[in-house]
PDB file of C-alpha atoms in Angstrom:
ATOM      1  CA  UNK U   1      22.244   6.747  29.017  1.00 61.00           C
ATOM      2  CA  UNK U   2      19.181   7.536  26.826  1.00 67.00           C
ATOM      3  CA  UNK U   3      17.210   9.107  29.687  1.00 72.00           C
ATOM      4  CA  UNK U   4      14.231   6.745  29.465  1.00 67.00           C
ATOM      5  CA  UNK U   5      14.424   6.197  33.221  1.00 71.00           C
ATOM      6  CA  UNK U   6      13.360   9.765  33.903  1.00 72.00           C
ATOM      7  CA  UNK U   7       9.774   9.167  32.884  1.00 68.00           C
ATOM      8  CA  UNK U   8       9.629   5.413  33.129  1.00 64.00           C
ATOM      9  CA  UNK U   9       6.683   5.292  35.525  1.00 63.00           C
ATOM     10  CA  UNK U  10       4.623   7.711  33.379  1.00 60.00           C
ATOM     11  CA  UNK U  11       5.354   5.650  30.231  1.00 58.00           C
ATOM     12  CA  UNK U  12       4.243   2.462  31.945  1.00 59.00           C
ATOM     13  CA  UNK U  13       0.996   4.010  33.106  1.00 58.00           C
ATOM     14  CA  UNK U  14       0.345   6.033  29.908  1.00 59.00           C
ATOM     15  CA  UNK U  15       2.105   4.384  26.972  1.00 59.00           C
ATOM     16  CA  UNK U  16       2.913   6.374  23.836  1.00 66.00           C
ATOM     17  CA  UNK U  17      -0.023   6.764  21.481  1.00 72.00           C
ATOM     18  CA  UNK U  18       1.199   9.452  19.112  1.00 81.00           C
ATOM     19  CA  UNK U  19      -0.144   7.945  15.860  1.00 87.00           C
ATOM     20  CA  UNK U  20      -3.714   7.983  14.656  1.00 89.00           C
ATOM     21  CA  UNK U  21      -5.234   6.463  11.550  1.00 91.00           C
ATOM     22  CA  UNK U  22      -8.560   7.705  10.194  1.00 92.00           C
ATOM     23  CA  UNK U  23     -10.474   5.851   7.518  1.00 91.00           C
ATOM     24  CA  UNK U  24     -12.886   2.978   7.024  1.00 91.00           C
ATOM     25  CA  UNK U  25     -12.144   1.123  10.259  1.00 89.00           C
ATOM     26  CA  UNK U  26     -12.822  -2.441   9.005  1.00 89.00           C
ATOM     27  CA  UNK U  27     -10.552  -1.838   6.023  1.00 89.00           C
ATOM     28  CA  UNK U  28      -7.799  -0.451   8.243  1.00 88.00           C
ATOM     29  CA  UNK U  29      -7.996  -3.492  10.552  1.00 86.00           C
ATOM     30  CA  UNK U  30      -7.759  -5.745   7.481  1.00 89.00           C
ATOM     31  CA  UNK U  31      -4.778  -3.817   6.125  1.00 88.00           C
ATOM     32  CA  UNK U  32      -2.958  -4.200   9.474  1.00 85.00           C
ATOM     33  CA  UNK U  33      -2.804  -7.943   8.770  1.00 87.00           C
ATOM     34  CA  UNK U  34      -0.682  -7.276   5.696  1.00 88.00           C
ATOM     35  CA  UNK U  35       3.006  -8.276   5.785  1.00 86.00           C
ATOM     36  CA  UNK U  36       5.945  -6.053   5.061  1.00 83.00           C
ATOM     37  CA  UNK U  37       9.098  -7.655   3.733  1.00 82.00           C
ATOM     38  CA  UNK U  38      12.296  -6.477   2.076  1.00 78.00           C
ATOM     39  CA  UNK U  39      13.876  -8.141  -0.942  1.00 76.00           C
ATOM     40  CA  UNK U  40      14.867 -11.657   0.064  1.00 78.00           C
ATOM     41  CA  UNK U  41      13.096 -11.672   3.440  1.00 77.00           C
ATOM     42  CA  UNK U  42      10.498 -14.395   3.072  1.00 75.00           C
ATOM     43  CA  UNK U  43       8.941 -13.944   6.486  1.00 81.00           C
ATOM     44  CA  UNK U  44       8.464 -10.210   6.916  1.00 81.00           C
ATOM     45  CA  UNK U  45       6.428  -8.624   9.715  1.00 83.00           C
ATOM     46  CA  UNK U  46       2.763  -7.867   9.983  1.00 83.00           C
ATOM     47  CA  UNK U  47       2.001  -4.119   9.754  1.00 84.00           C
ATOM     48  CA  UNK U  48       0.058  -4.601  13.024  1.00 82.00           C
ATOM     49  CA  UNK U  49       3.353  -5.195  14.859  1.00 78.00           C
ATOM     50  CA  UNK U  50       4.519  -1.682  13.874  1.00 75.00           C
ATOM     51  CA  UNK U  51       1.184   0.191  14.139  1.00 78.00           C
ATOM     52  CA  UNK U  52      -0.276  -1.771  17.036  1.00 73.00           C
ATOM     53  CA  UNK U  53      -3.942  -0.883  17.366  1.00 67.00           C
ATOM     54  CA  UNK U  54      -5.298  -0.126  20.854  1.00 66.00           C
ATOM     55  CA  UNK U  55      -6.338  -3.430  22.426  1.00 63.00           C
ATOM     56  CA  UNK U  56      -6.212  -5.077  25.849  1.00 63.00           C
ATOM     57  CA  UNK U  57      -2.771  -6.400  24.849  1.00 62.00           C
ATOM     58  CA  UNK U  58      -1.229  -2.960  24.258  1.00 60.00           C
ATOM     59  CA  UNK U  59       1.377  -2.953  26.967  1.00 58.00           C
ATOM     60  CA  UNK U  60       3.911  -0.432  25.719  1.00 61.00           C
ATOM     61  CA  UNK U  61       2.398   1.651  22.877  1.00 70.00           C
ATOM     62  CA  UNK U  62      -0.561   1.720  20.520  1.00 76.00           C
ATOM     63  CA  UNK U  63      -2.028   3.429  17.499  1.00 83.00           C
ATOM     64  CA  UNK U  64      -5.411   5.098  17.743  1.00 85.00           C
ATOM     65  CA  UNK U  65      -7.762   4.048  14.952  1.00 88.00           C
ATOM     66  CA  UNK U  66     -10.767   6.271  14.113  1.00 91.00           C
ATOM     67  CA  UNK U  67     -13.608   5.636  11.720  1.00 92.00           C
ATOM     68  CA  UNK U  68     -13.974   8.467   9.218  1.00 91.00           C
ATOM     69  CA  UNK U  69     -17.749   8.191   9.671  1.00 90.00           C
ATOM     70  CA  UNK U  70     -18.502  10.584  12.510  1.00 86.00           C
ATOM     71  CA  UNK U  71     -14.836  11.627  12.894  1.00 89.00           C
ATOM     72  CA  UNK U  72     -15.882  15.321  12.795  1.00 86.00           C
ATOM     73  CA  UNK U  73     -17.493  14.929  16.174  1.00 88.00           C
ATOM     74  CA  UNK U  74     -14.227  13.632  17.660  1.00 86.00           C
ATOM     75  CA  UNK U  75     -12.029  16.219  15.963  1.00 84.00           C
ATOM     76  CA  UNK U  76     -12.195  18.783  18.768  1.00 82.00           C
ATOM     77  CA  UNK U  77     -11.202  16.193  21.340  1.00 82.00           C
ATOM     78  CA  UNK U  78      -8.192  14.722  19.579  1.00 85.00           C
ATOM     79  CA  UNK U  79      -5.392  13.918  22.127  1.00 83.00           C
ATOM     80  CA  UNK U  80      -2.628  16.513  22.323  1.00 82.00           C
ATOM     81  CA  UNK U  81       0.112  13.876  22.187  1.00 82.00           C
ATOM     82  CA  UNK U  82      -0.539  13.010  18.513  1.00 86.00           C
ATOM     83  CA  UNK U  83       2.465  13.551  16.246  1.00 85.00           C
ATOM     84  CA  UNK U  84       1.175  11.763  13.122  1.00 87.00           C
ATOM     85  CA  UNK U  85      -2.280  11.380  11.649  1.00 88.00           C
ATOM     86  CA  UNK U  86      -2.849   9.162   8.613  1.00 89.00           C
ATOM     87  CA  UNK U  87      -5.959  10.072   6.648  1.00 89.00           C
ATOM     88  CA  UNK U  88      -6.920   7.116   4.508  1.00 90.00           C
ATOM     89  CA  UNK U  89      -9.300   7.908   1.702  1.00 86.00           C
ATOM     90  CA  UNK U  90     -11.592  10.743   0.554  1.00 87.00           C
ATOM     91  CA  UNK U  91     -13.940  10.523   3.583  1.00 88.00           C
ATOM     92  CA  UNK U  92     -11.014  10.995   6.000  1.00 89.00           C
ATOM     93  CA  UNK U  93      -9.161  13.636   3.972  1.00 87.00           C
ATOM     94  CA  UNK U  94     -12.071  16.041   4.208  1.00 88.00           C
ATOM     95  CA  UNK U  95     -11.053  16.671   7.861  1.00 89.00           C
ATOM     96  CA  UNK U  96      -7.529  17.746   6.886  1.00 87.00           C
ATOM     97  CA  UNK U  97      -7.959  21.462   7.700  1.00 84.00           C
ATOM     98  CA  UNK U  98      -9.167  20.669  11.225  1.00 86.00           C
ATOM     99  CA  UNK U  99      -6.159  18.528  12.196  1.00 86.00           C
ATOM    100  CA  UNK U 100      -3.271  20.329  13.866  1.00 86.00           C
ATOM    101  CA  UNK U 101      -0.403  17.835  14.328  1.00 85.00           C
ATOM    102  CA  UNK U 102       3.245  17.984  13.149  1.00 86.00           C
ATOM    103  CA  UNK U 103       2.796  15.359  10.371  1.00 87.00           C
ATOM    104  CA  UNK U 104      -0.283  14.374   8.360  1.00 88.00           C
ATOM    105  CA  UNK U 105      -0.198  11.730   5.626  1.00 88.00           C
ATOM    106  CA  UNK U 106      -3.080  11.633   3.105  1.00 87.00           C
ATOM    107  CA  UNK U 107      -3.681   8.422   1.161  1.00 87.00           C
ATOM    108  CA  UNK U 108      -5.689   8.810  -2.057  1.00 84.00           C
ATOM    109  CA  UNK U 109      -7.490   6.113  -3.982  1.00 77.00           C
ATOM    110  CA  UNK U 110      -6.912   7.105  -7.570  1.00 73.00           C
ATOM    111  CA  UNK U 111      -9.493   4.559  -8.782  1.00 73.00           C
ATOM    112  CA  UNK U 112     -12.208   6.908  -7.367  1.00 73.00           C
ATOM    113  CA  UNK U 113     -13.338   9.513  -9.889  1.00 72.00           C
ATOM    114  CA  UNK U 114     -13.935  12.187  -7.166  1.00 76.00           C
ATOM    115  CA  UNK U 115     -10.969  14.531  -7.039  1.00 80.00           C
ATOM    116  CA  UNK U 116     -12.354  16.748  -4.217  1.00 83.00           C
ATOM    117  CA  UNK U 117      -9.906  15.518  -1.573  1.00 82.00           C
ATOM    118  CA  UNK U 118      -6.876  15.807  -3.882  1.00 83.00           C
ATOM    119  CA  UNK U 119      -7.911  19.339  -4.768  1.00 87.00           C
ATOM    120  CA  UNK U 120      -8.207  20.197  -1.071  1.00 86.00           C
ATOM    121  CA  UNK U 121      -4.663  19.039  -0.387  1.00 86.00           C
ATOM    122  CA  UNK U 122      -3.253  20.900  -3.408  1.00 86.00           C
ATOM    123  CA  UNK U 123      -5.116  24.041  -2.380  1.00 87.00           C
ATOM    124  CA  UNK U 124      -3.633  23.818   1.151  1.00 85.00           C
ATOM    125  CA  UNK U 125      -0.144  23.319  -0.326  1.00 85.00           C
ATOM    126  CA  UNK U 126      -0.561  26.259  -2.697  1.00 85.00           C
ATOM    127  CA  UNK U 127      -2.094  28.687  -0.217  1.00 86.00           C
ATOM    128  CA  UNK U 128      -0.203  27.973   3.001  1.00 83.00           C
ATOM    129  CA  UNK U 129       2.480  25.430   2.154  1.00 84.00           C
ATOM    130  CA  UNK U 130       6.165  25.453   1.474  1.00 88.00           C
ATOM    131  CA  UNK U 131       7.175  22.503  -0.780  1.00 86.00           C
ATOM    132  CA  UNK U 132       9.613  19.887   0.304  1.00 87.00           C
ATOM    133  CA  UNK U 133      11.649  17.610  -1.948  1.00 88.00           C
ATOM    134  CA  UNK U 134      11.025  13.940  -1.207  1.00 86.00           C
ATOM    135  CA  UNK U 135      14.573  13.024  -2.285  1.00 87.00           C
ATOM    136  CA  UNK U 136      16.738  15.808  -0.859  1.00 90.00           C
ATOM    137  CA  UNK U 137      14.651  17.029   2.128  1.00 88.00           C
ATOM    138  CA  UNK U 138      13.175  13.690   3.252  1.00 86.00           C
ATOM    139  CA  UNK U 139      15.682  11.222   1.763  1.00 89.00           C
ATOM    140  CA  UNK U 140      12.876   9.108   0.272  1.00 87.00           C
ATOM    141  CA  UNK U 141      12.002   8.003  -3.240  1.00 86.00           C
ATOM    142  CA  UNK U 142       8.440   6.928  -3.966  1.00 82.00           C
ATOM    143  CA  UNK U 143       8.156   3.305  -5.148  1.00 81.00           C
ATOM    144  CA  UNK U 144       6.858   2.468  -8.592  1.00 82.00           C
ATOM    145  CA  UNK U 145       3.159   3.238  -8.910  1.00 80.00           C
ATOM    146  CA  UNK U 146       3.121   5.700  -6.022  1.00 80.00           C
ATOM    147  CA  UNK U 147       2.935   9.446  -6.500  1.00 81.00           C
ATOM    148  CA  UNK U 148       3.787  11.591  -3.529  1.00 82.00           C
ATOM    149  CA  UNK U 149       4.541  15.200  -2.630  1.00 83.00           C
ATOM    150  CA  UNK U 150       5.370  16.800   0.675  1.00 86.00           C
ATOM    151  CA  UNK U 151       5.014  20.338   2.041  1.00 86.00           C
ATOM    152  CA  UNK U 152       5.029  22.191   5.317  1.00 86.00           C
ATOM    153  CA  UNK U 153       2.381  24.546   6.713  1.00 82.00           C
ATOM    154  CA  UNK U 154       2.428  26.640   9.872  1.00 78.00           C
ATOM    155  CA  UNK U 155       0.415  25.150  12.725  1.00 69.00           C
TER     156      UNK U 155
END
């Protein structure tokens, strides 16, 4: 009824890999071991179970993980099936203008004094962006200690 049978063979041979994370690779792999839990849930689930990195065990889907060091050389050959790219940190965010995917998430480390990456994102929002409301447009409220803003740009 959902139509998954129409491209079943293709999905088995080429599983979905529409998410990419760019940052310090060793830190990303460490972060994937973190556990997400809600309220009273004592067990939770490892982030790795949601954003499964590409390994020999990736049977149905996987997330591409790129090191921000040397990412500029891989930028031109990014796969076309990407729908989301997460840029983690200043070194990854500098590639923002070269990434053409429907959704890009930038993660800033506010403990770093360098505001270059934050200024780049704000400049993109101000020059080509149309602001979105996190609450009304996206139905999301940032948790305590997190600042966030969203905007659209033409691809």
